[in-house]
mmCIF file of C-alpha atoms in Angstrom:
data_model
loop_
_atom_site.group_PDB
_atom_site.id
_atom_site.type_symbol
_atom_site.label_atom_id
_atom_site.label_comp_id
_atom_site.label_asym_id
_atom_site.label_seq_id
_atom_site.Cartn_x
_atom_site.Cartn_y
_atom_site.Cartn_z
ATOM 1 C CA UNK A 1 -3.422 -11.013 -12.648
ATOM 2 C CA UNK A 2 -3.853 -10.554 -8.906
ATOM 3 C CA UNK A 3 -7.100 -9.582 -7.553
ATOM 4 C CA UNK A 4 -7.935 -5.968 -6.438
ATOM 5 C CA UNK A 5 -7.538 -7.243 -2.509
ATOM 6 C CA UNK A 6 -4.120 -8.361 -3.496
ATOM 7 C CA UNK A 7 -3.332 -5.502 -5.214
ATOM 8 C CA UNK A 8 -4.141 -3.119 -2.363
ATOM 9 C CA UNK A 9 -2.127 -6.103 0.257
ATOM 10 C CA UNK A 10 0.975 -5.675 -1.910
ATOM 11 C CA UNK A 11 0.315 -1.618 -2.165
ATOM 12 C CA UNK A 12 0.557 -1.799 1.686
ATOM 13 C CA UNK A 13 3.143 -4.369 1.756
ATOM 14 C CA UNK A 14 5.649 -2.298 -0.758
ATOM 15 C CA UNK A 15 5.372 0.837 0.904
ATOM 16 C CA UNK A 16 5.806 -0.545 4.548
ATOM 17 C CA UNK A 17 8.864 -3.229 3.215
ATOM 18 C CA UNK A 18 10.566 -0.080 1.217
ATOM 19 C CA UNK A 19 13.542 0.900 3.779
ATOM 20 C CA UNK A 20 14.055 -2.451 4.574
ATOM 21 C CA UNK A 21 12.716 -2.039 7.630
ATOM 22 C CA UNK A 22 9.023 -3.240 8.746
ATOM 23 C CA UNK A 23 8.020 -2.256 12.220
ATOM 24 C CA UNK A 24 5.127 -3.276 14.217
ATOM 25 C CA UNK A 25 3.098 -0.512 14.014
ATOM 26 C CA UNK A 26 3.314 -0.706 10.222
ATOM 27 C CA UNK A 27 2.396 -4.598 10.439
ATOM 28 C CA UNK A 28 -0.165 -3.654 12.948
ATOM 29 C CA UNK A 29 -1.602 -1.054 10.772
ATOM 30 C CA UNK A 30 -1.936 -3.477 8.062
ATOM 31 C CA UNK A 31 -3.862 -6.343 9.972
ATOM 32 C CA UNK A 32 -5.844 -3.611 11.263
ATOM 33 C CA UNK A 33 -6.978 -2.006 7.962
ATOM 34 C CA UNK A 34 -7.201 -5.610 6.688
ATOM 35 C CA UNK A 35 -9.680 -6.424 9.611
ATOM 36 C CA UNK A 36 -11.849 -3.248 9.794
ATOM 37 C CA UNK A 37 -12.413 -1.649 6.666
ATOM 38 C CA UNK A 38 -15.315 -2.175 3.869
ATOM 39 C CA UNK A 39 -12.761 -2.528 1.024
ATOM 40 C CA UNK A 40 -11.986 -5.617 2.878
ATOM 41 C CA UNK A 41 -15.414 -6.731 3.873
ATOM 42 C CA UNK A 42 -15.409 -9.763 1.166
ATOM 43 C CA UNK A 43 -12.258 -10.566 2.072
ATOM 44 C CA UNK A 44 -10.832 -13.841 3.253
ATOM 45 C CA UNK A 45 -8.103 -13.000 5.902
ATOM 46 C CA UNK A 46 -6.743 -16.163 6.048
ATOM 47 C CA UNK A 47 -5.207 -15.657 2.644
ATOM 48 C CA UNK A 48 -3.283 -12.313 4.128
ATOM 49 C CA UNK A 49 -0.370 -14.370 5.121
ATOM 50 C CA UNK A 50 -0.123 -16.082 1.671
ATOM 51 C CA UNK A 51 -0.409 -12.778 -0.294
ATOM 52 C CA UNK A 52 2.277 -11.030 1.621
ATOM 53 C CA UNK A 53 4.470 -13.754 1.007
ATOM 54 C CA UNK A 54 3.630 -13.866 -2.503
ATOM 55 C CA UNK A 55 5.151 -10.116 -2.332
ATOM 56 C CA UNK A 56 7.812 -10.583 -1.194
ATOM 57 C CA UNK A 57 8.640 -13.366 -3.138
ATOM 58 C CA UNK A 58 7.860 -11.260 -6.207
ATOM 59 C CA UNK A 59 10.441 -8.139 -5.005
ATOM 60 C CA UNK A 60 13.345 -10.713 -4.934
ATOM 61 C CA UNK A 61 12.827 -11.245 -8.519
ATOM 62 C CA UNK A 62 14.648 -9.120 -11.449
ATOM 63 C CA UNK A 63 12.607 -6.376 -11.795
ATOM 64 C CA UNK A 64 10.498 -7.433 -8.678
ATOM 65 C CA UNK A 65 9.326 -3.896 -7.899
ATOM 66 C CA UNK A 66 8.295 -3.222 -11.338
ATOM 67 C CA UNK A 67 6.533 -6.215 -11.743
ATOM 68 C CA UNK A 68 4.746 -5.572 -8.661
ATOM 69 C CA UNK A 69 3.652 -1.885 -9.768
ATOM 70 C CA UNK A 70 2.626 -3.605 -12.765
ATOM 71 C CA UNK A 71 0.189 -6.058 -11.185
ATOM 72 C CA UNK A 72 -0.944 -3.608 -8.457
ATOM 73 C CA UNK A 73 -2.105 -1.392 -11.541
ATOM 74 C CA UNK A 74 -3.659 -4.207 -13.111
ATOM 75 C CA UNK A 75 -5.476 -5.559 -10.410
ATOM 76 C CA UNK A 76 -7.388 -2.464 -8.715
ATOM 77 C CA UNK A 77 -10.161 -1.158 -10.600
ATOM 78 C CA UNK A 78 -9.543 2.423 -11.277
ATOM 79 C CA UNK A 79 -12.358 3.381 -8.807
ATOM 80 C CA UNK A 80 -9.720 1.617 -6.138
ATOM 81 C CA UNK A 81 -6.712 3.354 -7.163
ATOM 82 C CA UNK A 82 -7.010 6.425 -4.302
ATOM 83 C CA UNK A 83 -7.810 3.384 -1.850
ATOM 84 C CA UNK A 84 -4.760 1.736 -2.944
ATOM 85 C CA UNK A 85 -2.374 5.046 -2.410
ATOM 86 C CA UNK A 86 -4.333 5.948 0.573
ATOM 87 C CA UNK A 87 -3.630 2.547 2.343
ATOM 88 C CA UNK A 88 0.019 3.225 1.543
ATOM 89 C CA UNK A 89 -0.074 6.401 2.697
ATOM 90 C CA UNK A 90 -1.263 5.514 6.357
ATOM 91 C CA UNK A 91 1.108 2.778 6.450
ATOM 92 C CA UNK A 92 4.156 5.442 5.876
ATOM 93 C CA UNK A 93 2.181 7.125 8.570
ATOM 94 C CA UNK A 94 1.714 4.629 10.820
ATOM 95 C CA UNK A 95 5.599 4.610 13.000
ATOM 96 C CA UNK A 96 5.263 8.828 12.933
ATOM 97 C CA UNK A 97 7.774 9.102 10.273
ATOM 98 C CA UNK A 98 8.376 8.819 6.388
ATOM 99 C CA UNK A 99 11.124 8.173 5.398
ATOM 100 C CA UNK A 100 12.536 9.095 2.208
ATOM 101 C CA UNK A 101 12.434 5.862 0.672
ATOM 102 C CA UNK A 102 8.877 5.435 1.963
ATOM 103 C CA UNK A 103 8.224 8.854 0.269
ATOM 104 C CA UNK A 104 9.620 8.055 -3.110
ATOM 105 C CA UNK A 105 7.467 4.615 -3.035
ATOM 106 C CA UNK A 106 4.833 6.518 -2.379
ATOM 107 C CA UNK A 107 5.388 8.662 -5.525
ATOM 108 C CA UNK A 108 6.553 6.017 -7.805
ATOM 109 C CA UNK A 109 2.574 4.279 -6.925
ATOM 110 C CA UNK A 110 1.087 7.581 -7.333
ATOM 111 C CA UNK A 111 2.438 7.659 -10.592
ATOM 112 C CA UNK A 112 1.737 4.471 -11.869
ATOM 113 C CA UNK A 113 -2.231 5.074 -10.575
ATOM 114 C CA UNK A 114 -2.154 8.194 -12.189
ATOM 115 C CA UNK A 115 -3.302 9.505 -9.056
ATOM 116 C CA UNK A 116 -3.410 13.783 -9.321
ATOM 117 C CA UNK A 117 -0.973 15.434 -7.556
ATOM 118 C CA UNK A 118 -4.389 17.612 -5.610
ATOM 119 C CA UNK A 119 -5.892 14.295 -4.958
ATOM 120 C CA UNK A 120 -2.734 12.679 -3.574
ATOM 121 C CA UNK A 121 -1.918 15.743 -1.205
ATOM 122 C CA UNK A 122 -5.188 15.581 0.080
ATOM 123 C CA UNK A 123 -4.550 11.429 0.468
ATOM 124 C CA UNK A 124 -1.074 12.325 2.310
ATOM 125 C CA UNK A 125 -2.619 14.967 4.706
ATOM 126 C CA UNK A 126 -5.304 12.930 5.943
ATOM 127 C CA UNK A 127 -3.095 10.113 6.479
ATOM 128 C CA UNK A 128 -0.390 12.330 8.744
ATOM 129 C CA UNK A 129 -3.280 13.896 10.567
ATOM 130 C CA UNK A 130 -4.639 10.542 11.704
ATOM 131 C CA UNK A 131 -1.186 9.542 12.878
ATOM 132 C CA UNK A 132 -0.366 12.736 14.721
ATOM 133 C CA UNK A 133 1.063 12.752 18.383
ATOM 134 C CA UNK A 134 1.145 15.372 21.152
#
C-alpha cells in the first residue's frame, strides 16, 4: 500500500501523463501544489522524484492504470478523496485546456473515490476558474 501523499502524487501524475503528453505548466503545477499546500506540509519532497517514477513504472505494467486506481483508493483516507480529485482537477486545468482523455481520467478517479457527481462539479469549477485567462 502506498501512502496517502503517494496516492494524491500518482492522482496528479495520472491525470497530467493521460494524453501522453505532460507539459510544463502541468509539471509546474505539480511541484507547486507539492511545495505550498498543507496536505503536503509533512511531506518529504525529496521523495517526489522517486514516487513519480514509481508511477510511471506502475502504468507500463498489465493493467498499470488499474492497479494504480487501485492503490490511489487504498492509500487516501476517505477524508482525502475530494483532495485527491481536486489536485487532478487543477492539473487538467493547469495548460487552459482538458482534453478528452484528461476528462475521462478525471471521471474514471471520480468514480473509483466515489466522489458525488454535486461535489465533483463543484471540484471541476473551482479548478477552471483558478486557471482562467483574459
Amino acid at each position: 500500500m502506498i501512502t496517502h501523499h503517494a496516492s494524491l502524487v500518482y492522482t496528479m501524475v495520472l491525470v497530467s501523463a493521460a494524453d501522453n503528453n505532460m507539459p510544463d505548466a502541468e509539471l509546474q503545477t505539480i511541484g507547486d501544489m507539492v511545495m505550498h499546500l498543507p496536505v503536503f506540509r509533512d511531506f518529504d519532497r525529496g521523495k517526489l522524484t522517486q514516487i513519480t517514477g514509481d508511477c510511471a513504472k506502475l502504468l507500463q505494467d498489465k493493467d498499470g492504470l488499474e492497479k494504480a486506481l487501485s492503490a490511489i483508493k487504498e492509500g487516501l483516507p476517505e477524508k482525502l478523496r475530494e483532495t485527491a480529485y481536486a489536485l487532478g482537477c487543477e492539473v487538467a486545468a493547469a495548460d487552459g485546456k482538458v482534453s478528452p482523455e484528461e476528462s475521462r481520467l478525471l471521471e474514471m478517479i471520480r468514480f473509483r473515490l466515489n466522489i458525488g457527481r454535486l461535489a465533483a462539479a463543484a471540484i471541476e469549477r473551482g479548478a477552471r476558474a483558478r486557471h482562467m485567462h483574459i
